[in-house]
Coordinates of C-alpha atoms in Angstrom, one line a residue:
Chain A
X1113 CA 130.9 70.7 107.5
X1114 CA 129.9 67.9 105.1
X1115 CA 126.3 66.8 104.8
X1116 CA 125.4 63.4 103.6
X1117 CA 123.3 62.4 100.6
X1118 CA 120.6 61.0 102.9
X1119 CA 120.4 64.4 104.7
X1120 CA 120.0 66.1 101.3
X1121 CA 117.2 63.8 100.3
X1122 CA 115.5 64.3 103.8
X1123 CA 115.7 68.1 103.5
X1124 CA 114.4 68.0 99.9
X1125 CA 111.4 65.9 101.1
X1126 CA 110.8 68.6 103.9
X1127 CA 111.0 71.3 101.3
X1128 CA 108.7 69.5 98.9
X1129 CA 111.3 69.5 96.1
X1130 CA 111.7 66.4 93.8
X1131 CA 115.4 65.9 93.1
X1132 CA 117.1 63.6 90.7
X1133 CA 120.1 61.5 91.7
X1134 CA 122.5 63.7 89.9
X1135 CA 120.9 66.8 91.5
X1136 CA 121.2 65.3 95.0
X1137 CA 125.0 64.7 94.4
X1138 CA 125.5 68.2 93.2
X1139 CA 123.5 69.7 96.1
X1140 CA 125.4 67.6 98.6
X1141 CA 128.7 69.1 97.3
X1142 CA 127.5 72.7 97.1
X1143 CA 125.6 72.8 100.4
X1144 CA 128.6 71.3 102.2
X1145 CA 130.7 74.1 100.8
X1146 CA 128.3 76.8 101.7
X1147 CA 127.7 75.4 105.2
X1148 CA 131.4 75.1 105.8
X1149 CA 131.8 78.8 105.0
X1150 CA 128.9 80.0 107.1
X1151 CA 130.1 78.0 110.1
X1152 CA 132.7 80.9 110.6
X1153 CA 130.2 82.5 112.9
X1154 CA 130.8 79.7 115.5
X1155 CA 134.1 81.5 116.3
X1156 CA 132.1 84.3 118.0
X1157 CA 131.0 83.9 121.6
X1158 CA 127.3 85.0 121.6
X1159 CA 126.2 83.6 125.0
X1160 CA 125.0 87.0 126.3
X1161 CA 123.8 88.4 122.9
X1162 CA 120.1 88.9 122.3
X1163 CA 119.0 87.8 118.9
X1164 CA 117.7 90.3 116.3
X1165 CA 114.6 89.3 114.4
X1166 CA 113.8 92.9 113.2
X1167 CA 116.5 95.4 112.6
X1168 CA 114.3 98.5 113.4
X1169 CA 112.9 98.5 116.9
X1170 CA 109.1 98.8 116.9
X1171 CA 106.2 97.4 119.0
X1172 CA 103.5 95.1 117.7
X1173 CA 101.1 97.1 115.6
X1174 CA 97.4 96.7 116.4
X1175 CA 94.4 97.3 114.3
X1176 CA 90.6 96.8 114.7
X1177 CA 89.5 93.3 113.8
X1178 CA 87.3 94.5 111.0
X1179 CA 86.6 92.5 107.8
X1180 CA 87.3 94.2 104.5
X1181 CA 86.1 92.0 101.7
X1182 CA 88.4 91.7 98.7
X1183 CA 85.5 91.6 96.3
X1184 CA 86.9 90.2 93.1
X1185 CA 86.6 86.4 93.6
X1186 CA 86.9 85.8 89.8
X1187 CA 90.3 87.5 89.6
X1188 CA 91.5 85.1 92.3
X1189 CA 90.0 82.0 90.9
X1190 CA 91.1 82.7 87.3
X1191 CA 94.7 82.2 88.3
X1192 CA 94.0 78.6 89.4
X1193 CA 95.8 75.9 87.5
X1194 CA 92.6 73.8 87.8
X1195 CA 89.3 74.9 89.2
X1196 CA 85.8 73.4 89.6
X1197 CA 83.2 76.2 90.0
X1198 CA 84.3 78.3 92.8
X1199 CA 86.8 75.8 94.1
X1200 CA 90.6 75.1 93.5
X1201 CA 90.9 71.6 92.2
X1202 CA 93.8 69.4 93.4
X1203 CA 94.9 65.7 92.9
X1204 CA 93.8 63.3 95.6
X1205 CA 95.1 64.2 99.1
X1206 CA 95.1 60.7 100.7
X1207 CA 97.6 58.7 98.7
X1208 CA 97.4 54.9 98.6
Chain B
X1347 CA 122.0 125.5 73.9
X1348 CA 120.8 122.4 72.1
X1349 CA 118.2 120.4 74.0
X1350 CA 119.3 116.8 74.8
X1351 CA 117.2 114.1 73.2
X1352 CA 114.0 113.4 75.2
X1353 CA 115.1 110.0 76.5
X1354 CA 118.2 111.5 78.1
X1355 CA 116.4 114.0 80.3
X1356 CA 116.4 113.4 83.9
X1357 CA 113.2 112.4 85.6
X1358 CA 112.9 115.7 87.3
X1359 CA 113.3 117.5 83.9
X1360 CA 110.8 115.3 82.3
X1361 CA 108.3 115.9 85.1
X1362 CA 108.8 119.7 85.0
X1363 CA 108.4 119.9 81.2
X1364 CA 105.1 117.9 81.2
X1365 CA 103.8 120.0 84.1
X1366 CA 104.7 123.3 82.3
X1367 CA 103.3 122.1 79.0
X1368 CA 106.6 122.1 77.1
X1369 CA 106.1 118.5 76.1
X1370 CA 103.2 116.1 76.2
X1371 CA 103.2 112.8 78.1
X1372 CA 102.4 111.1 74.8
X1373 CA 105.6 112.5 73.2
X1374 CA 107.7 111.3 76.1
X1375 CA 106.0 107.9 76.2
X1376 CA 106.3 107.4 72.4
X1377 CA 110.1 108.3 72.5
X1378 CA 110.7 105.8 75.3
X1379 CA 108.7 103.0 73.7
X1380 CA 110.7 103.6 70.5
X1381 CA 113.9 103.4 72.6
X1382 CA 112.8 100.1 74.2
X1383 CA 111.8 98.7 70.8
X1384 CA 115.3 99.4 69.5
X1385 CA 117.4 98.3 72.5
X1386 CA 115.5 95.7 74.5
X1387 CA 116.2 92.9 72.0
X1388 CA 119.9 93.5 72.8
X1389 CA 119.7 94.2 76.5
X1390 CA 116.6 92.2 77.7
X1391 CA 115.9 94.7 80.5
X1392 CA 112.1 94.4 80.1
X1393 CA 110.2 91.2 80.6
X1394 CA 106.9 92.8 79.7
X1395 CA 106.4 96.1 77.7
X1396 CA 103.0 97.8 77.8
X1397 CA 102.8 100.0 74.7
X1398 CA 99.0 100.3 74.5
X1399 CA 98.4 100.7 78.2
X1400 CA 101.3 103.3 78.4
X1401 CA 99.9 105.4 75.5
X1402 CA 96.4 105.3 77.0
X1403 CA 97.7 106.4 80.4
X1404 CA 99.8 109.1 78.7
X1405 CA 96.7 110.4 76.7
X1406 CA 94.8 110.6 80.0
X1407 CA 97.5 112.6 81.7
X1408 CA 97.6 115.0 78.8
X1409 CA 93.8 115.4 78.8
X1410 CA 93.8 116.0 82.6
X1411 CA 96.5 118.6 82.3
X1412 CA 94.6 120.4 79.6
X1413 CA 91.8 120.7 82.2
X1414 CA 94.3 122.0 84.8
X1415 CA 94.6 118.7 86.8
X1416 CA 98.0 117.4 87.9
X1417 CA 97.9 114.0 89.7
X1418 CA 101.3 114.3 91.5
X1419 CA 105.0 114.6 91.2
X1420 CA 105.3 112.1 88.4
X1421 CA 102.4 113.4 86.2
X1422 CA 102.8 111.9 82.7
X1423 CA 106.4 110.6 83.3
X1424 CA 107.1 107.0 82.0
X1425 CA 108.8 104.7 84.5
X1426 CA 109.3 100.9 84.9
X1427 CA 109.0 98.5 87.8
X1428 CA 111.0 95.4 88.8
X1429 CA 108.9 92.4 88.0
X1430 CA 108.6 91.7 91.8
X1431 CA 105.9 94.3 92.4
X1432 CA 102.4 93.1 91.8
X1433 CA 100.6 95.0 89.0
X1434 CA 96.9 94.4 88.7
X1435 CA 96.1 92.8 85.3
X1436 CA 99.8 92.8 84.3
X1437 CA 101.7 89.5 84.5
X1438 CA 104.2 89.5 87.4
X1439 CA 106.7 86.7 87.2
X1440 CA 109.5 87.5 89.8
X1441 CA 111.9 86.1 87.1
X1442 CA 110.5 82.6 87.8
X1443 CA 108.9 79.8 85.7
X1444 CA 106.7 79.1 88.7
X1445 CA 105.0 82.5 88.2
X1446 CA 105.2 82.6 84.4
X1447 CA 101.4 82.9 84.1
X1448 CA 100.6 84.8 87.3
X1449 CA 98.2 87.7 86.8
X1450 CA 98.0 89.6 90.2
X1451 CA 94.5 90.4 91.3
X1452 CA 95.8 93.6 93.1
X1453 CA 98.5 96.3 93.0
X1454 CA 101.4 96.4 95.4
X1455 CA 101.4 99.6 97.5
X1456 CA 104.5 100.8 95.6
X1457 CA 102.7 100.3 92.3
X1458 CA 99.7 102.2 93.6
X1459 CA 101.8 105.1 94.9
X1460 CA 103.8 105.4 91.6
X1461 CA 100.5 105.4 89.6
X1462 CA 98.7 107.8 91.8
X1463 CA 101.6 110.2 91.5
X1464 CA 100.8 110.2 87.8
X1465 CA 103.5 108.0 86.4
X1466 CA 103.0 106.1 83.1
X1467 CA 104.0 102.4 83.5
X1468 CA 106.1 101.3 80.5
X1469 CA 106.6 97.7 81.7
X1470 CA 108.2 95.3 84.1
X1471 CA 111.9 94.7 84.5
X1472 CA 113.9 91.5 84.4
X1473 CA 115.5 90.2 87.6
X1474 CA 117.3 87.3 89.2
X1475 CA 114.7 84.6 90.0
X1476 CA 112.9 85.6 93.3
X1477 CA 115.7 88.3 93.7
X1478 CA 118.3 85.6 94.4
X1479 CA 121.4 86.5 92.5
X1480 CA 123.9 89.2 91.8
X1481 CA 124.0 89.2 88.0
X1482 CA 120.4 88.7 86.7
X1483 CA 121.7 85.4 85.2
X1484 CA 119.3 83.3 87.4
X1485 CA 116.2 84.8 85.6
X1486 CA 114.1 82.1 83.9
X1487 CA 113.6 84.6 81.1
X1488 CA 117.3 85.0 80.1
X1489 CA 120.1 87.3 81.3
X1490 CA 120.0 91.1 81.1
X1491 CA 123.1 92.7 79.5
X1492 CA 125.0 95.7 80.8
X1493 CA 124.5 98.7 78.5
X1494 CA 128.0 99.8 79.1
X1495 CA 129.4 96.5 77.7
X1496 CA 127.0 93.9 76.3
X1497 CA 129.4 91.1 77.1
X1498 CA 129.0 91.9 80.8
X1499 CA 126.4 91.4 83.4
X1500 CA 124.4 94.4 84.8
X1501 CA 124.5 93.1 88.4
X1502 CA 121.5 91.9 90.3
X1503 CA 119.1 91.1 91.3
X1504 CA 117.5 94.4 90.1
X1505 CA 119.7 94.2 87.0
X1506 CA 116.8 94.8 84.5
X1507 CA 115.8 98.0 86.3
X1508 CA 119.4 99.3 86.5
X1509 CA 120.1 98.5 82.8
X1510 CA 116.8 100.1 81.7
X1511 CA 117.6 103.3 83.6
X1512 CA 121.2 103.4 82.4
X1513 CA 120.2 102.8 78.7
X1514 CA 117.5 105.5 79.0
X1515 CA 114.6 103.1 78.4
X1516 CA 112.7 104.8 81.3
X1517 CA 113.2 107.9 83.4
X1518 CA 113.5 105.9 86.6
X1519 CA 112.5 102.5 88.1
X1520 CA 111.8 100.9 91.4
X1521 CA 113.9 97.8 92.4
X1522 CA 114.3 95.8 95.7
X1523 CA 117.2 95.2 97.8
X1524 CA 117.7 92.2 100.3
X1525 CA 121.5 92.1 100.3
X1526 CA 122.5 94.7 97.7
X1527 CA 120.1 94.1 94.9
X1528 CA 119.5 97.8 94.2
X1529 CA 123.0 99.2 95.1
X1530 CA 125.2 96.6 93.4
X1531 CA 123.5 96.8 89.9
X1532 CA 123.3 100.6 90.2
X1533 CA 127.0 100.6 90.8
X1534 CA 127.7 98.3 87.9
X1535 CA 125.5 100.2 85.5
X1536 CA 126.6 103.8 86.5
X1537 CA 123.3 104.9 88.0
X1538 CA 122.0 105.9 91.5
X1539 CA 120.3 103.3 93.6
X1540 CA 118.8 103.7 97.1
X1541 CA 118.0 101.0 99.7
X1542 CA 115.8 102.8 102.2
X1543 CA 115.6 102.1 106.0
X1544 CA 113.7 98.9 106.7
X1545 CA 110.1 99.9 107.2
X1546 CA 110.4 103.1 105.1
X1547 CA 108.8 101.7 102.0
X1548 CA 105.8 99.3 102.1
X1549 CA 106.4 95.7 101.3
X1550 CA 102.7 95.0 100.6
X1551 CA 102.4 93.3 97.2
X1552 CA 106.2 93.1 96.8
X1553 CA 106.9 89.4 96.3
X1554 CA 108.7 88.3 99.5
X1555 CA 112.3 86.9 99.5
X1556 CA 113.6 87.4 103.0
X1557 CA 111.0 89.4 104.9
X1558 CA 113.3 90.9 107.6
X1559 CA 115.7 92.3 105.0
X1560 CA 113.7 93.2 101.9
X1561 CA 113.1 96.9 101.0
X1562 CA 112.0 98.6 97.7
X1563 CA 113.8 101.7 96.5
X1564 CA 114.5 103.9 93.5
X1565 CA 117.0 103.5 90.7
X1566 CA 117.6 106.7 88.6
X1567 CA 120.2 108.6 86.6
X1568 CA 120.6 111.5 89.2
X1569 CA 120.6 111.9 93.0
X1570 CA 117.7 114.4 92.8
X1571 CA 115.7 112.0 90.7
X1572 CA 116.2 109.3 93.4
X1573 CA 115.2 111.7 96.1
X1574 CA 112.0 112.6 94.3
X1575 CA 111.1 109.0 93.5
X1576 CA 111.7 107.9 97.1
X1577 CA 109.5 110.8 98.3
X1578 CA 106.7 109.3 96.1
X1579 CA 107.0 105.7 97.5
X1580 CA 108.0 106.3 101.1
X1581 CA 105.4 106.3 103.9
X1582 CA 103.4 104.3 106.4
X1583 CA 101.1 101.5 105.1
X1584 CA 98.7 99.8 107.4
X1585 CA 98.8 96.7 105.1
X1586 CA 102.5 96.1 106.0
X1587 CA 102.8 95.4 109.7
X1588 CA 106.6 96.2 109.5
X1589 CA 105.9 99.6 108.0
X1590 CA 107.0 102.4 110.3
X1591 CA 104.9 105.5 110.8
X1592 CA 107.4 108.4 110.8
X1593 CA 107.1 111.5 108.7
X1594 CA 108.7 111.6 105.1
X1595 CA 111.1 114.5 105.0
X1596 CA 111.9 116.7 102.0
X1597 CA 114.5 114.4 100.3
X1598 CA 114.7 116.7 97.2
X1599 CA 115.9 119.7 99.3
X1600 CA 118.4 117.4 101.1
X1601 CA 119.9 116.4 97.7
X1602 CA 120.9 120.0 97.1
X1603 CA 122.2 120.8 100.7
X1604 CA 125.8 121.5 101.6
X1605 CA 128.1 119.0 103.2
X1606 CA 130.4 121.3 105.3
X1607 CA 130.7 120.0 108.8
X1608 CA 129.5 116.5 107.7
X1609 CA 131.5 113.8 109.4
X1610 CA 132.3 111.0 107.0
X1611 CA 133.4 107.6 108.4
X1612 CA 135.6 105.2 106.5
X1613 CA 135.1 101.7 107.9
X1614 CA 138.6 100.2 107.8
X1615 CA 137.3 96.7 107.3
X1616 CA 135.8 97.7 104.0
X1617 CA 139.2 98.7 102.5
X1618 CA 141.3 95.8 103.8
X1619 CA 141.8 92.4 102.2
X1620 CA 142.7 91.5 98.6
X1621 CA 139.3 91.4 97.0
X1622 CA 139.0 95.1 96.3
X1623 CA 139.8 96.2 92.7
X1624 CA 142.4 99.0 92.6
X1625 CA 140.2 101.0 90.2
X1626 CA 137.3 100.8 92.6
X1627 CA 139.5 101.9 95.5
X1628 CA 140.8 104.9 93.6
X1629 CA 137.3 106.0 92.6
X1630 CA 136.0 105.8 96.2
X1631 CA 139.0 107.9 97.3
X1632 CA 138.0 110.4 94.7
X1633 CA 134.5 110.5 96.1
X1634 CA 136.0 111.1 99.6
X1635 CA 138.1 113.9 98.2
X1636 CA 135.0 115.4 96.7
X1637 CA 133.4 115.5 100.1
X1638 CA 136.4 116.8 102.0
X1639 CA 136.9 119.5 99.4
X1640 CA 133.4 120.8 100.1
X1641 CA 134.0 121.0 103.8
X1642 CA 133.3 117.5 105.2
X1643 CA 135.7 115.8 107.5
X1644 CA 137.0 112.2 107.2
X1645 CA 137.2 109.9 110.2
X1646 CA 138.4 106.3 110.3
X1647 CA 136.0 104.0 112.0
X1648 CA 135.8 100.3 112.7
X1649 CA 132.9 97.8 112.2
X1650 CA 134.7 94.8 113.7
X1651 CA 132.1 92.1 112.9
X1652 CA 132.0 92.9 109.1
X1653 CA 133.7 89.7 108.1
X1654 CA 130.8 87.7 109.7
X1655 CA 128.1 89.5 107.7
X1656 CA 128.1 87.3 104.6
X1657 CA 127.8 84.1 106.7
X1658 CA 125.0 85.6 108.8
X1659 CA 123.2 86.7 105.7
X1660 CA 123.5 83.3 104.0
X1661 CA 121.7 81.7 107.0
X1662 CA 119.1 84.4 107.7
X1663 CA 118.1 85.1 104.1
X1664 CA 117.7 81.4 102.9
X1665 CA 115.8 80.5 106.1
X1666 CA 113.2 83.2 105.6
X1667 CA 113.1 82.4 101.8
X1668 CA 112.5 78.7 102.4
X1669 CA 109.5 79.7 104.5
X1670 CA 108.2 82.5 102.1
X1671 CA 108.5 80.3 99.1
X1672 CA 106.5 77.4 100.6
X1673 CA 103.4 79.1 99.2
X1674 CA 104.3 78.1 95.6
X1675 CA 102.7 74.7 95.6
X1676 CA 100.7 74.7 92.3
X1677 CA 97.3 74.9 94.0
X1678 CA 96.0 78.5 93.7
X1679 CA 98.1 80.1 91.0
X1680 CA 101.3 79.7 89.0
X1681 CA 102.8 76.7 87.4
X1682 CA 101.5 73.1 88.1
X1683 CA 103.2 69.9 87.0
X1684 CA 100.9 67.7 85.0
X1685 CA 99.9 64.1 85.6
X1686 CA 100.6 63.5 89.3
X1687 CA 98.8 60.8 91.1
X1688 CA 98.6 62.6 94.5
X1689 CA 98.9 66.0 96.1
X1690 CA 102.4 65.7 97.6
X1691 CA 103.8 64.4 94.3
X1692 CA 102.1 67.3 92.5
X1693 CA 103.6 69.9 94.8
X1694 CA 107.1 68.3 94.7
X1695 CA 107.2 68.0 91.0
X1696 CA 105.6 71.5 90.5
X1697 CA 108.4 73.0 92.6
X1698 CA 111.1 71.0 90.9
X1699 CA 109.9 72.2 87.5
X1700 CA 109.1 75.7 88.5
X1701 CA 112.3 76.8 90.5
X1702 CA 115.7 77.2 89.0
X1703 CA 119.0 75.9 90.5
X1704 CA 119.9 79.0 92.7
X1705 CA 116.4 79.2 94.2
X1706 CA 116.5 75.4 95.0
X1707 CA 119.9 75.8 96.6
X1708 CA 118.7 78.5 98.9
X1709 CA 115.4 76.7 99.8
X1710 CA 117.6 73.7 100.7
X1711 CA 120.0 75.7 102.9
X1712 CA 117.1 77.5 104.6
X1713 CA 115.1 74.3 105.2
X1714 CA 118.2 72.6 106.6
X1715 CA 119.1 75.6 108.9
X1716 CA 115.6 75.6 110.2
X1717 CA 115.1 71.9 110.6
X1718 CA 114.9 69.9 113.9
X1719 CA 118.2 69.9 115.7
X1720 CA 119.9 72.6 113.7
X1721 CA 117.7 75.7 114.3
X1722 CA 119.7 77.0 117.3
X1723 CA 123.1 76.2 115.8
X1724 CA 122.3 78.0 112.5
X1725 CA 119.4 80.4 112.4
X1726 CA 119.4 81.2 116.2
X1727 CA 123.2 81.8 116.1
X1728 CA 122.9 84.0 113.0
X1729 CA 120.3 86.2 114.6
X1730 CA 122.7 86.8 117.5
X1731 CA 125.6 87.7 115.2
X1732 CA 123.1 90.0 113.4
X1733 CA 122.8 91.9 116.7
X1734 CA 126.6 92.3 116.9
X1735 CA 126.6 93.7 113.3
X1736 CA 123.8 96.1 114.2
X1737 CA 125.6 97.3 117.3
X1738 CA 128.8 98.0 115.2
X1739 CA 126.8 100.5 113.1
X1740 CA 125.2 102.0 116.2
X1741 CA 128.6 102.8 117.6
X1742 CA 129.9 104.1 114.4
X1743 CA 127.0 106.5 114.0
X1744 CA 127.8 107.9 117.4
X1745 CA 131.0 109.2 115.9
X1746 CA 130.0 110.1 112.3
X1747 CA 127.0 111.1 110.2
X1748 CA 127.6 108.9 107.2
X1749 CA 129.9 106.0 106.1
X1750 CA 131.6 105.9 102.7
X1751 CA 132.7 102.5 101.2
X1752 CA 132.9 100.8 97.8
X1753 CA 129.5 99.4 96.7
X1754 CA 130.9 96.4 94.9
X1755 CA 134.5 95.0 95.0
X1756 CA 134.9 95.1 91.2
X1757 CA 133.3 96.7 88.1
X1758 CA 130.8 94.5 86.1
X1759 CA 132.1 91.0 85.4
X1760 CA 131.6 89.0 82.2
X1761 CA 128.5 86.8 81.6
X1762 CA 129.1 83.3 82.9
X1763 CA 132.2 84.3 84.8
X1764 CA 130.8 83.4 88.2
X1765 CA 127.9 81.1 87.5
X1766 CA 129.7 77.8 88.4
X1767 CA 130.6 78.7 92.0
X1768 CA 127.8 80.1 94.2
X1769 CA 130.2 81.3 96.9
X1770 CA 132.2 83.4 94.5
X1771 CA 129.0 85.0 93.3
X1772 CA 127.9 85.7 96.8
X1773 CA 131.2 87.6 97.5
X1774 CA 130.1 90.4 95.0
X1775 CA 127.6 91.6 97.8
X1776 CA 130.2 91.6 100.5
X1777 CA 130.0 95.5 101.1
X1778 CA 126.2 95.8 100.7
X1779 CA 125.0 93.0 102.9
X1780 CA 125.7 94.4 106.4
X1781 CA 123.4 97.4 105.7
X1782 CA 120.4 95.1 105.2
X1783 CA 121.2 93.1 108.4
X1784 CA 121.3 96.4 110.4
X1785 CA 118.2 97.7 108.6
X1786 CA 119.9 101.1 107.9
X1787 CA 119.6 103.0 104.6
X1788 CA 122.2 102.8 101.9
X1789 CA 122.8 104.5 98.5
X1790 CA 125.2 103.9 95.6
X1791 CA 126.3 106.9 93.5
X1792 CA 128.6 106.8 90.5
X1793 CA 132.0 108.0 91.3
X1794 CA 134.3 107.0 88.4
X1795 CA 135.1 104.8 85.5
X1796 CA 137.6 101.9 85.4
X1797 CA 140.4 101.7 82.8
X1798 CA 138.0 99.7 80.5
X1799 CA 135.5 102.4 80.8
X1800 CA 133.2 100.5 83.2
X1801 CA 131.2 102.5 85.9
X1802 CA 132.2 102.3 89.6
X1803 CA 129.9 103.3 92.5
X1804 CA 130.5 104.6 96.0
X1805 CA 128.3 103.4 98.8
X1806 CA 127.0 105.8 101.5
X1807 CA 125.4 104.4 104.7
X1808 CA 123.5 106.4 107.3
X1809 CA 121.6 105.7 110.6
X1810 CA 118.0 104.5 110.6
X1811 CA 115.7 107.1 108.8
X1812 CA 118.6 109.4 107.9
X1813 CA 118.0 109.1 104.1
X1814 CA 118.4 112.9 103.8
X1815 CA 122.1 112.6 104.9
X1816 CA 122.7 110.1 102.1
X1817 CA 121.1 112.4 99.5
X1818 CA 123.2 115.4 100.8
X1819 CA 126.5 113.5 100.5
X1820 CA 125.6 111.8 97.2
X1821 CA 124.6 115.1 95.7
X1822 CA 127.9 116.6 96.6
X1823 CA 129.8 113.7 95.1
X1824 CA 127.7 113.9 91.9
X1825 CA 128.3 117.7 91.5
X1826 CA 132.0 117.2 91.9
X1827 CA 132.6 114.2 89.6
X1828 CA 130.8 114.6 86.3
X1829 CA 130.1 111.3 84.5
X1830 CA 128.0 110.3 81.6
X1831 CA 124.4 109.8 82.7
X1832 CA 123.4 107.5 79.8
X1833 CA 125.4 104.4 79.0
X1834 CA 127.1 104.3 75.6
X1835 CA 125.6 100.9 74.6
X1836 CA 128.8 99.2 73.3
X1837 CA 130.1 95.6 72.9

């Protein structure tokens, strides 16, 4: 199960990961190897099998839709790489 | 009889002696801080040590005790936490550069429970970056060394916790296990490690890797210590929607119970194939004999889909990880790349600089497996195979109470031995991964030493919420096979 260099670059864009040319080549090789290995599961017939998303069976838990304020705004904002007053500051969103 | 040095006491002993006033929490904490100061430069088990905070907590515990107040089962006992549990006001890195400066504004539920039981927090333990690894070599902050042989890895991803416990740099610690990350390092460091049933321990504030597989659990030097520590952290938490509301039984009593009549299953698929080291096989057979000598019966069972577990795991876990790790974007906390012209460039460069090679590899596999046109063939298919693996265990637990297997195929390997080939590294979790996919509890207990004197662990698996059975069987193995509790620190 080989994947192409173009696919690697496409997936890296989806994952918001900047990759260098050398990294893309290495990832192409390693991902192809791993995908080749995991494709073993294709040998199993799973047409009538129900997928598992949670291993322990449980219903959807409900709670009251009540607000509980966190309270410490400063503790949250003090982690910001860049802030302006009570806002997180980021580079421009609409690129030219 | 001479009393063992303070740092070598079990957690249970330390807790009892503080409670009964034989020793102060300050004496315990000072002894362990001295031990950390002497050994951590060699072992690198702690990423953060908190001497002032720990001594202040210890003093508060001593003062409360003098007034007759005991906070809980861990009153005044120094412990450590894997650096994946958020600790308010204490840097929490998850072993990653992207969180090198993250100061959590809240405590994880596990952190709160350990602290409200009276424990003193010594510091935060090293780990593979975002818990992705089996050797602690993917940590951004350097590898942790195995205290049994400093040229070898401690296992991973909770390698810092296992090494700290084995080297007596704390009385116990809490790690996390997504595919073996508590049990495999426990096995390689000669200590006890428990991965509880999915939903048994709250994941709130535990930094997410693969949400349908992650569970926190104890690492200690004795089975009874693990039972006590699990009873402190287990229980329902409304802040974790996958937390299960079932009563927490008396694990400590279970650790001392008898095994006669216990049906022990040996899954034949775990003993076939060439990957299993003969010393590991012999040690696990010794563990089986310990159980049958005490009245348990051995039954051969089959888990026919075992060979598909690793493939299933390496689709499910990276898919969930790629989604969970999308939050690290340089906007609200953590590392941010400097000098970007626009937002997308800033995020892509932040993530390229902040994540290491293994984390990037898994984000890439996960993103690919979830991307348009591939979702059904990869993630959807893996979720179906997961059902088959779960059903294998369901059938086995119709026949037996507990399963006995090796924890890891080999004793600890050397630093750098497997870092070049991701697939070879992944194979060191081959016996531990099926348990996470099925959501059942698993425990690793020391059961022997290899010819080179390296520890070997046996893995016990039980049905959902049957942790007591694990403690009962592990207690019987521990009583029958005496082994050193504290690593000799050689190499």
